Coordinates of C-alpha atoms in Angstrom, one line a residue:
M1 CA 7.3 -8.6 -34.1
K2 CA 4.3 -9.4 -31.0
F3 CA 0.9 -7.2 -31.3
L4 CA 2.6 -4.7 -28.5
D5 CA 4.9 -3.5 -30.8
V6 CA 2.7 -3.0 -33.9
L7 CA 0.5 -0.9 -31.1
T8 CA 3.9 1.2 -30.3
V9 CA 5.3 1.6 -34.0
G10 CA 1.7 3.0 -34.6
V11 CA 0.9 4.7 -31.9
L12 CA 4.5 7.2 -32.9
A13 CA 3.1 7.0 -36.2
G14 CA 0.3 8.7 -35.2
S15 CA -2.1 6.4 -36.3
V16 CA -2.9 2.4 -37.3
F17 CA -4.2 1.0 -39.9
G18 CA -6.5 -1.4 -40.0
Q19 CA -6.5 -5.0 -42.7
D20 CA -8.8 -2.7 -45.7
G21 CA -5.7 0.3 -44.4
E22 CA -7.8 2.3 -43.8
Q23 CA -6.7 4.1 -40.6
Q24 CA -7.5 3.6 -36.8
P25 CA -7.4 5.4 -34.6
L26 CA -6.6 4.0 -30.5
V27 CA -8.5 3.7 -27.7
H28 CA -6.0 3.8 -26.0
E29 CA -2.8 6.3 -26.1
R30 CA 0.2 3.4 -26.0
I31 CA 2.3 5.0 -23.6
P32 CA 6.3 5.0 -24.3
G33 CA 7.3 1.8 -20.9
E34 CA 6.2 -1.9 -20.7
S35 CA 2.8 -3.1 -20.5
L36 CA 1.3 -6.2 -19.6
Y37 CA -2.0 -6.0 -21.5
N38 CA -2.5 -5.2 -25.2
S39 CA -6.1 -3.7 -24.7
R40 CA -5.2 -2.0 -21.9
P41 CA -1.5 -0.1 -23.2
D42 CA -1.7 2.7 -22.0
I43 CA -1.2 1.4 -18.4
H44 CA 1.8 -0.4 -16.8
P45 CA 0.6 -1.6 -14.2
S46 CA 3.2 -2.9 -11.1
K47 CA 2.7 -7.4 -11.2
L48 CA 2.4 -9.9 -8.7
K49 CA 5.4 -13.0 -8.9
V50 CA 3.8 -15.5 -7.5
K51 CA 6.8 -18.1 -6.0
I52 CA 3.7 -19.5 -2.6
Y53 CA -0.2 -20.3 -3.4
E54 CA -2.5 -22.7 -1.4
P55 CA -6.0 -21.8 -2.3
E56 CA -7.0 -23.9 0.1
K57 CA -5.4 -21.8 3.3
V58 CA -5.1 -18.7 2.3
Y59 CA -7.7 -16.6 3.5
A60 CA -10.5 -14.9 0.1
G61 CA -9.8 -11.4 -0.1
Y62 CA -8.1 -8.9 -2.1
L63 CA -4.4 -7.7 -1.9
Y64 CA -4.0 -3.9 -1.3
S65 CA -0.4 -2.3 -2.3
S66 CA 1.0 0.7 -3.7
P67 CA 4.9 0.8 -4.3
W68 CA 6.9 4.2 -4.9
A69 CA 9.1 5.9 -6.0
A70 CA 12.5 6.7 -4.0
P71 CA 11.4 9.7 -3.4
W72 CA 15.0 12.3 -3.3
T73 CA 15.6 11.2 -6.7
N74 CA 15.0 14.0 -9.0
D75 CA 11.9 14.3 -11.2
F76 CA 10.9 10.5 -9.8
V77 CA 7.8 10.9 -10.5
T78 CA 7.4 12.9 -14.1
Q79 CA 10.9 9.9 -15.0
V80 CA 9.4 6.8 -12.9
V81 CA 5.4 6.2 -14.6
D82 CA 6.1 2.4 -14.8
K83 CA 4.5 0.1 -11.7
I84 CA 4.4 2.1 -9.2
G85 CA 0.8 3.6 -7.2
P86 CA -2.7 1.9 -6.0
H87 CA -2.9 -1.7 -7.0
V88 CA -5.8 -4.2 -5.8
F89 CA -5.3 -8.0 -7.0
R90 CA -6.6 -10.7 -6.2
E91 CA -6.2 -13.7 -4.0
D92 CA -3.8 -15.3 -6.1
G93 CA -1.8 -12.5 -7.8
E94 CA -3.4 -11.0 -10.7
L95 CA -4.5 -8.3 -10.9
V96 CA -7.3 -6.0 -10.5
W97 CA -7.4 -3.0 -10.4
T98 CA -4.4 -0.2 -10.7
G99 CA -4.7 3.9 -10.4
Y100 CA -2.0 3.9 -12.9
G101 CA -3.3 7.3 -15.3
V102 CA -6.4 7.6 -12.4
F103 CA -4.4 8.9 -10.0
P104 CA -1.6 10.2 -9.3
N105 CA 2.0 8.2 -8.8
D106 CA 2.6 10.1 -5.9
V107 CA 0.1 7.4 -3.7
G108 CA 0.9 5.5 -0.2
N109 CA -0.5 3.2 2.1
L110 CA -2.9 2.4 0.3
M111 CA -5.6 0.3 2.1
P112 CA -9.6 -0.8 2.5
Q113 CA -10.8 0.9 5.3
V114 CA -15.2 1.3 6.3
Y115 CA -16.5 4.6 6.0
N116 CA -20.2 5.7 7.7
G117 CA -20.6 1.7 6.5
E118 CA -19.4 1.8 3.7
Q119 CA -16.4 -0.1 2.2
V120 CA -13.8 1.7 1.2
F121 CA -10.0 2.8 0.3
T122 CA -8.3 5.3 1.1
F123 CA -4.8 6.3 0.1
Y124 CA -2.0 9.7 1.0
N125 CA -0.9 11.7 -1.9
G126 CA 1.3 14.6 -1.8
L127 CA 4.7 15.3 -1.0
F128 CA 7.6 12.2 -0.4
V129 CA 10.7 14.5 0.8
G130 CA 13.7 12.6 2.7
G131 CA 14.1 10.3 5.6
G132 CA 9.9 8.5 4.8
I133 CA 8.4 11.2 5.8
G134 CA 5.3 12.8 3.3
L135 CA 3.4 16.3 3.4
G136 CA -0.3 16.2 1.4
T137 CA -3.5 14.7 2.8
Y138 CA -5.8 11.1 2.7
R139 CA -8.2 10.4 -0.4
V140 CA -11.6 8.5 0.7
V141 CA -12.2 6.4 -2.5
N142 CA -16.0 4.2 -3.1
S143 CA -16.4 1.9 -5.0
D144 CA -17.3 3.5 -7.7
F145 CA -13.8 4.5 -8.1
D146 CA -15.6 9.1 -6.9
V147 CA -13.4 10.0 -3.9
V148 CA -15.5 10.8 -1.2
K149 CA -13.4 12.4 0.9
R150 CA -10.1 14.8 0.8
V151 CA -8.7 14.8 4.1
G152 CA -6.8 17.8 5.3
L153 CA -7.4 20.7 2.7
K154 CA -8.8 22.9 5.7
T155 CA -6.2 22.3 8.3
P156 CA -3.2 24.5 9.0
F157 CA -0.9 22.0 8.6
L158 CA -0.4 18.7 6.3
H159 CA -0.8 15.0 6.6
D160 CA 2.7 12.6 6.7
I161 CA 1.8 9.3 4.8
H162 CA 3.2 6.7 7.8
E163 CA -0.3 6.7 9.0
F164 CA -4.7 8.1 8.5
V165 CA -6.9 5.6 10.1
F166 CA -10.6 6.2 11.1
T167 CA -11.6 5.7 14.8
G168 CA -15.5 6.8 13.9
E169 CA -17.7 7.5 11.9
D170 CA -16.7 10.3 10.9
T171 CA -13.3 11.2 12.6
A172 CA -10.1 10.1 11.4
V173 CA -7.1 10.0 13.6
F174 CA -3.0 10.7 11.5
T175 CA 0.8 11.8 11.7
N176 CA 2.2 14.0 11.0
Y177 CA 5.8 15.9 11.6
R178 CA 6.3 20.3 12.0
P179 CA 9.9 21.4 11.7
V180 CA 10.6 23.7 14.7
P181 CA 13.7 24.8 16.4
Y182 CA 15.3 23.6 18.7
S183 CA 18.3 23.3 20.7
F184 CA 21.0 21.6 20.8
E185 CA 22.3 22.4 24.7
G186 CA 23.7 18.8 26.1
L187 CA 24.5 17.5 22.3
E188 CA 27.1 18.8 21.9
E189 CA 28.8 15.3 21.6
Y190 CA 27.1 14.8 17.8
T191 CA 26.4 18.6 16.8
S192 CA 28.2 21.6 16.6
L193 CA 25.4 23.6 16.2
E194 CA 24.2 25.0 19.4
S195 CA 20.4 25.0 18.1
G196 CA 18.6 24.1 15.1
W197 CA 15.3 22.0 13.7
I198 CA 13.6 19.1 14.9
Y199 CA 10.9 17.4 13.7
R200 CA 8.5 18.0 15.9
G201 CA 5.7 13.9 15.2
D202 CA 2.2 14.7 16.3
I203 CA -1.0 12.3 16.7
V204 CA -3.8 14.6 14.9
E205 CA -7.6 12.8 15.4
V206 CA -10.1 15.0 13.2
N207 CA -14.0 15.4 12.1
V208 CA -13.5 13.7 8.6
T209 CA -16.3 16.6 6.8
T210 CA -14.6 19.5 8.3
D211 CA -11.4 19.0 9.2
E212 CA -11.7 20.2 12.8
V213 CA -8.8 18.6 14.8
L214 CA -11.3 17.4 17.7
F215 CA -7.3 15.8 19.5
Q216 CA -3.5 16.6 18.9
W217 CA -0.8 15.3 21.3
N218 CA 2.6 17.2 21.0
S219 CA 5.5 14.7 21.0
L220 CA 7.6 17.2 22.5
D221 CA 5.8 17.6 25.7
H222 CA 6.0 13.7 26.9
I223 CA 8.8 12.5 24.7
P224 CA 12.3 14.1 25.6
I225 CA 15.3 14.1 22.5
N226 CA 17.3 12.0 24.4
E227 CA 15.0 9.0 23.6
S228 CA 16.4 9.5 19.9
V229 CA 18.4 5.8 19.0
V230 CA 20.0 8.2 15.9
L231 CA 21.4 11.3 17.9
T232 CA 24.0 10.0 15.5
D233 CA 22.1 12.7 12.3
L234 CA 22.5 15.3 14.0
A235 CA 26.3 16.1 12.3
I236 CA 23.7 15.7 8.7
K237 CA 20.2 16.5 10.0
G238 CA 18.1 20.1 11.5
N239 CA 21.1 22.9 10.3
T240 CA 17.8 24.3 8.7
S241 CA 14.3 24.1 8.3
I242 CA 14.3 22.2 5.2
N243 CA 16.7 19.6 6.6
P244 CA 15.5 19.0 10.9
F245 CA 16.7 15.7 12.7
D246 CA 13.7 13.4 12.9
Y247 CA 14.2 12.2 16.6
L248 CA 11.7 9.9 17.5
H249 CA 9.6 9.8 14.1
I250 CA 6.0 8.2 14.4
N251 CA 5.1 5.4 11.5
S252 CA 1.4 4.1 13.6
I253 CA -1.2 4.6 15.1
S254 CA -4.6 3.3 16.0
K255 CA -7.1 4.4 18.8
D256 CA -8.6 1.1 20.9
D257 CA -12.1 0.3 22.8
D258 CA -10.8 2.8 25.0
G259 CA -10.2 5.6 23.7
N260 CA -6.5 5.5 24.3
F261 CA -3.7 5.4 21.2
L262 CA -1.2 2.6 20.0
V263 CA 1.2 4.9 18.6
S264 CA 4.4 3.4 17.5
A265 CA 7.7 5.2 16.9
R266 CA 11.0 3.4 14.4
H267 CA 13.7 6.4 15.6
T268 CA 13.2 5.9 19.8
W269 CA 12.5 2.1 19.4
T270 CA 9.3 2.5 21.2
I271 CA 6.0 2.3 20.8
Y272 CA 3.8 3.5 23.5
Y273 CA 0.2 3.6 25.0
I274 CA -1.1 7.2 25.5
D275 CA -4.2 8.6 27.1
G276 CA -6.4 9.6 24.6
E277 CA -7.9 12.5 26.9
T278 CA -5.1 14.0 28.9
G279 CA -2.0 13.6 26.3
D280 CA -0.5 11.8 28.7
I281 CA 2.4 8.3 28.5
I282 CA 1.1 5.9 29.6
W283 CA 3.9 2.8 29.2
R284 CA 6.1 2.6 27.2
L285 CA 7.5 -0.8 25.5
G286 CA 10.5 -1.0 23.9
Q287 CA 13.9 0.2 23.9
N288 CA 13.1 3.3 26.3
S289 CA 10.6 0.6 28.3
T290 CA 10.7 0.4 32.0
D291 CA 6.8 -0.8 32.3
W292 CA 8.0 -4.0 31.2
T293 CA 10.6 -6.8 31.4
I294 CA 10.5 -7.6 27.4
H295 CA 12.4 -11.0 26.7
E296 CA 14.9 -11.8 24.2
N297 CA 12.6 -13.0 21.9
A298 CA 10.1 -11.1 21.8
T299 CA 13.1 -7.8 21.8
F300 CA 11.9 -5.1 18.4
A301 CA 14.7 -2.4 16.5
Y302 CA 13.2 0.0 14.1
Q303 CA 9.7 -1.2 14.2
H304 CA 6.5 -0.5 11.5
H305 CA 2.7 -0.2 12.5
A306 CA 2.0 -1.6 15.4
R307 CA -1.3 -2.8 16.0
W308 CA -3.2 -4.9 18.7
V309 CA -4.8 -8.2 17.5
D310 CA -8.2 -9.6 18.7
P311 CA -7.6 -13.2 20.6
E312 CA -11.2 -13.7 19.1
T313 CA -9.4 -14.1 15.6
T314 CA -6.6 -16.4 16.7
D315 CA -6.0 -19.3 18.4
L316 CA -5.1 -17.3 21.0
P317 CA -6.6 -17.7 25.0
K318 CA -8.8 -15.0 25.8
E319 CA -7.3 -14.1 29.8
P320 CA -7.6 -11.3 32.4
H321 CA -5.1 -8.9 32.5
V322 CA -3.4 -10.1 29.1
R323 CA -3.3 -8.5 25.4
Y324 CA -1.5 -8.9 22.9
L325 CA 0.4 -6.4 19.7
S326 CA 0.9 -7.2 15.8
L327 CA 4.4 -5.8 14.6
F328 CA 6.8 -5.4 11.9
D329 CA 10.2 -5.5 13.6
N330 CA 12.6 -3.7 10.3
E331 CA 15.4 -4.5 13.0
G332 CA 17.4 -2.0 10.2
Y333 CA 17.6 1.6 9.8
G334 CA 19.9 1.6 6.3
D335 CA 21.3 5.1 5.2
A336 CA 22.2 6.6 8.5
L337 CA 25.7 7.7 9.1
H338 CA 26.1 5.2 12.4
Q339 CA 24.1 3.1 12.2
I340 CA 22.9 1.9 16.2
P341 CA 23.2 -2.2 14.1
G342 CA 19.8 -4.2 16.1
Y343 CA 18.9 -6.8 18.2
R344 CA 19.2 -9.0 14.8
N345 CA 19.9 -9.9 11.3
Y346 CA 16.9 -10.0 10.1
S347 CA 13.5 -8.1 10.3
R348 CA 9.8 -9.9 10.8
G349 CA 6.4 -10.2 11.7
L350 CA 6.3 -10.5 15.2
I351 CA 3.2 -10.9 18.1
V352 CA 4.1 -11.1 21.3
K353 CA 2.2 -11.0 24.5
L354 CA 1.8 -8.7 27.3
D355 CA 0.6 -9.6 30.2
Y356 CA -0.4 -7.4 32.9
E357 CA 0.4 -8.4 35.7
S358 CA 4.4 -9.9 35.8
R359 CA 4.4 -6.7 33.5
S360 CA 6.8 -8.5 30.6
V361 CA 6.5 -9.6 27.2
S362 CA 7.0 -12.3 25.4
L363 CA 7.0 -13.9 22.0
V364 CA 3.7 -15.3 20.3
Q365 CA 5.7 -16.2 17.1
E366 CA 6.9 -14.4 14.4
Y367 CA 7.1 -14.4 10.3
L368 CA 9.8 -14.9 8.5
L369 CA 10.5 -14.5 4.6
P370 CA 10.4 -18.2 3.3
Q371 CA 13.3 -16.9 0.9
P372 CA 16.9 -15.9 3.1
E373 CA 16.7 -12.2 3.0
H374 CA 18.1 -9.0 4.1
T375 CA 16.5 -6.8 6.6
S376 CA 14.5 -4.7 5.3
D377 CA 15.7 -0.9 6.2
S378 CA 12.0 0.7 6.3
Q379 CA 8.1 0.7 5.7
G380 CA 6.5 -3.3 6.6
S381 CA 3.1 -4.5 7.6
V382 CA 1.6 -6.8 10.0
Q383 CA -2.0 -7.4 9.3
V384 CA -3.8 -11.2 11.1
L385 CA -7.0 -11.9 9.1
P386 CA -9.8 -12.9 10.4
N387 CA -9.4 -16.1 9.2
G388 CA -6.5 -16.1 11.6
N389 CA -3.0 -15.6 8.5
V390 CA -1.6 -13.2 9.0
L391 CA -0.7 -10.7 6.0
I392 CA 3.3 -8.9 6.7
G393 CA 4.1 -6.6 3.6
W394 CA 8.0 -6.4 3.7
G395 CA 8.5 -2.7 2.5
A396 CA 11.6 -1.9 1.7
N397 CA 12.5 -5.6 0.4
P398 CA 9.2 -5.4 -2.5
V399 CA 8.2 -8.6 -0.8
I400 CA 4.4 -10.0 0.3
T401 CA 3.9 -13.1 1.9
E402 CA 0.9 -14.1 3.9
H403 CA 1.7 -16.9 6.5
L404 CA -0.9 -19.6 8.8
F405 CA -0.8 -18.4 12.9
T406 CA 1.4 -21.2 13.5
G407 CA 3.7 -19.1 10.2
E408 CA 4.0 -22.0 7.9
P409 CA 3.6 -19.0 4.4
V410 CA 1.1 -19.6 2.0
F411 CA 1.1 -17.3 0.4
H412 CA 5.0 -15.9 -1.5
A413 CA 4.7 -12.4 -4.5
V414 CA 7.3 -10.2 -5.4
I415 CA 6.2 -7.0 -6.3
N416 CA 7.5 -6.5 -10.0
D417 CA 11.4 -6.9 -10.1
K418 CA 12.3 -4.9 -6.2
E419 CA 12.2 -2.3 -8.0
Y420 CA 9.3 -0.5 -5.8
S421 CA 9.0 -1.0 -2.3
S422 CA 5.9 -0.8 -1.4
Y423 CA 4.9 0.9 2.3
R424 CA 2.9 -1.2 3.1
A425 CA 0.4 -4.4 2.0
F426 CA -3.5 -5.4 3.1
K427 CA -6.1 -7.7 2.4
G428 CA -10.0 -7.5 2.3
P429 CA -12.9 -7.1 0.5
F430 CA -13.2 -5.7 -2.4
E431 CA -15.5 -4.0 -5.3
G432 CA -15.1 -1.9 -7.8
N433 CA -18.0 -0.6 -10.2
P434 CA -16.1 1.1 -13.0
K435 CA -17.4 4.5 -15.0
E436 CA -14.7 4.0 -18.0
P437 CA -15.3 1.3 -20.3
P438 CA -14.6 -1.9 -20.9
A439 CA -12.0 -1.9 -23.7
I440 CA -12.0 -3.8 -26.4
V441 CA -8.6 -4.9 -29.2
S442 CA -9.0 -8.0 -31.4
V443 CA -5.5 -9.0 -34.2
Y444 CA -6.4 -11.0 -37.4
D445 CA -3.5 -14.0 -38.2
T446 CA -3.2 -13.9 -42.4
N447 CA -0.6 -17.4 -41.8
K448 CA -3.1 -19.2 -38.5
N449 CA -6.4 -17.3 -40.3
V450 CA -7.2 -17.1 -36.5
T451 CA -9.0 -13.7 -34.7
T452 CA -7.7 -12.7 -31.3
I453 CA -10.1 -11.3 -28.9
Y454 CA -8.5 -9.1 -25.8
V455 CA -10.7 -7.5 -23.6
S456 CA -10.4 -6.1 -20.6
W457 CA -12.4 -4.0 -17.8
N458 CA -9.8 -1.9 -15.7
G459 CA -11.7 -3.1 -11.9
S460 CA -14.1 -4.3 -12.4
T461 CA -15.8 -7.3 -10.1
K462 CA -18.4 -8.0 -11.0
I463 CA -17.6 -9.6 -15.1
K464 CA -18.7 -13.0 -15.4
A465 CA -18.5 -13.2 -19.3
W466 CA -18.0 -11.9 -22.3
N467 CA -20.6 -11.2 -24.9
I468 CA -18.9 -10.1 -28.6
Y469 CA -20.5 -9.1 -31.5
T470 CA -19.7 -8.5 -34.5
P471 CA -21.8 -5.5 -36.0
T472 CA -24.3 -8.2 -37.7
H473 CA -24.8 -11.2 -34.6
L474 CA -23.7 -12.1 -31.1
L475 CA -20.6 -13.4 -31.7
T476 CA -19.9 -15.9 -28.7
T477 CA -19.8 -15.9 -25.1
V478 CA -16.6 -16.0 -23.1
P479 CA -16.5 -17.3 -19.4
H480 CA -14.6 -13.5 -17.7
K481 CA -10.9 -15.1 -17.1
D482 CA -8.2 -13.1 -15.2
F483 CA -7.8 -9.4 -15.8
E484 CA -7.1 -9.6 -19.4
T485 CA -9.9 -12.4 -21.0
I486 CA -7.9 -14.0 -24.5
Y487 CA -10.3 -15.0 -26.8
E488 CA -8.9 -17.1 -29.9
I489 CA -11.8 -17.1 -33.0
Q490 CA -11.7 -19.3 -36.4
G491 CA -12.0 -16.7 -39.3
H492 CA -11.4 -12.5 -40.0
Y493 CA -14.0 -10.7 -38.4
K494 CA -13.6 -6.9 -39.4
S495 CA -14.8 -5.1 -35.9
L496 CA -15.9 -6.5 -33.4
K497 CA -17.0 -5.0 -29.4
A498 CA -17.4 -6.7 -25.8
E499 CA -20.4 -6.9 -23.7
A500 CA -19.6 -7.1 -20.2
L501 CA -22.2 -9.7 -18.1
D502 CA -22.4 -10.5 -14.1
Q503 CA -23.3 -13.6 -12.5
N504 CA -27.1 -13.1 -13.8
G505 CA -25.7 -12.4 -17.4
V506 CA -27.1 -8.9 -17.0
P507 CA -25.3 -6.6 -19.3
L508 CA -23.0 -4.2 -16.9
A509 CA -21.2 -2.8 -19.9
D510 CA -20.0 -2.2 -23.7
T511 CA -16.8 -1.0 -25.7
H512 CA -17.3 0.4 -29.2
F513 CA -16.4 -1.3 -32.1
E514 CA -13.5 -1.6 -33.1
S515 CA -11.6 -2.2 -36.1
T516 CA -9.3 -5.3 -36.6
Y517 CA -5.7 -5.3 -36.4
Q518 CA -4.2 -7.3 -38.8
I519 CA -0.5 -9.0 -38.7

């Protein structure tokens, strides 16, 4: 029987017995399910199964991912508790922090950001409804794991999962979906309804502190319903306010130095560049574009996560009248009634060049999975990193890859067993100063006369070593390794505690003395 199995039996019985026969309470109650760590049997985090890792070529930073359960399954949050929620990993794929048990499992779009000059991370927290749409708020969390802001509590509407990005020191923009009544006149080919309901896509910029709306853009004032490529969904959508037809599906927004918004709309295969003052569409790029000539290898379908690319972070030339754009080219739609196929049968990360003089769009580089996969029918992200590498979150394919700018993969990891997707993936700074104490468990093997010590501190980024103490003296000092440090020592020690040390040997925090289990 494995030690974790011993813990499980003990908790189910209400206690665990130490080597002297006395009842020993557990510091962390074990929750039924799969746990990876003896010192924290109460958490069931995701695991990255790394297939490619070239440490000398990857960008030095932390990986952010938030696997989530399918929203259309009944009671999905209570039925599925393992492996979902916000996670941060080292660049080699080792877990650093999991929000399991700390933050709700209804979490998405975890990403590193800077707020008021402070490194933070943000994530969506709320309901997931059909079609990948969310109704909730955004949390801003600092390095002490304090929620310093919860944006959306004061506005008369709720945020959507797809986007939340800071646009200034105390401003942010997010997506919003609103069901509104709509006439279906002229759409008799697709629906028998004379009128019904559709989702209106809004861009909303707010003051983060007050939730005051600074800018609001209504898609129906600018984009007609006939630009949608998924009108066949009207056969099963649009009949009620809780089943609206999603004609546009905005999934990314960013604001540039000119104050204008770059917006991706999945259901029109189009990226829109919108004036940040008037709301007018400056140009369209994609299926409904008459503003650009798009080279065949630069076409895209059902895309996500459009962002401007700074050529100074890459080897791209900085030319007048030229801008570069990254996006995730899904090419698939999934559960559409009569899906219009994309241009190709695989998904890819994409960087394209926009030449304002010739009004042409050409391929700069594409990024593919190292092994053949079907299309990612939803979700996905592309992040150009500060060293010029490119990180791809493969969305519905629960995979994260990092590539040299030229396309060579230098990191490839599968999230768990591919059972839960991750909307996006990012890489960036992370500092963790948890307020909860470290955790320790020790086990004495009577046959080997060896005590094995397991110690961890969820989220801490400052540990360099552990002091291990008996009640009377310092037993040993061991280097910190991975999420859970494991150390074997000869002999039997009835109780132990661990003290975390930083790089200068300064104590950070310690555990309580915990009795050693015997097997």
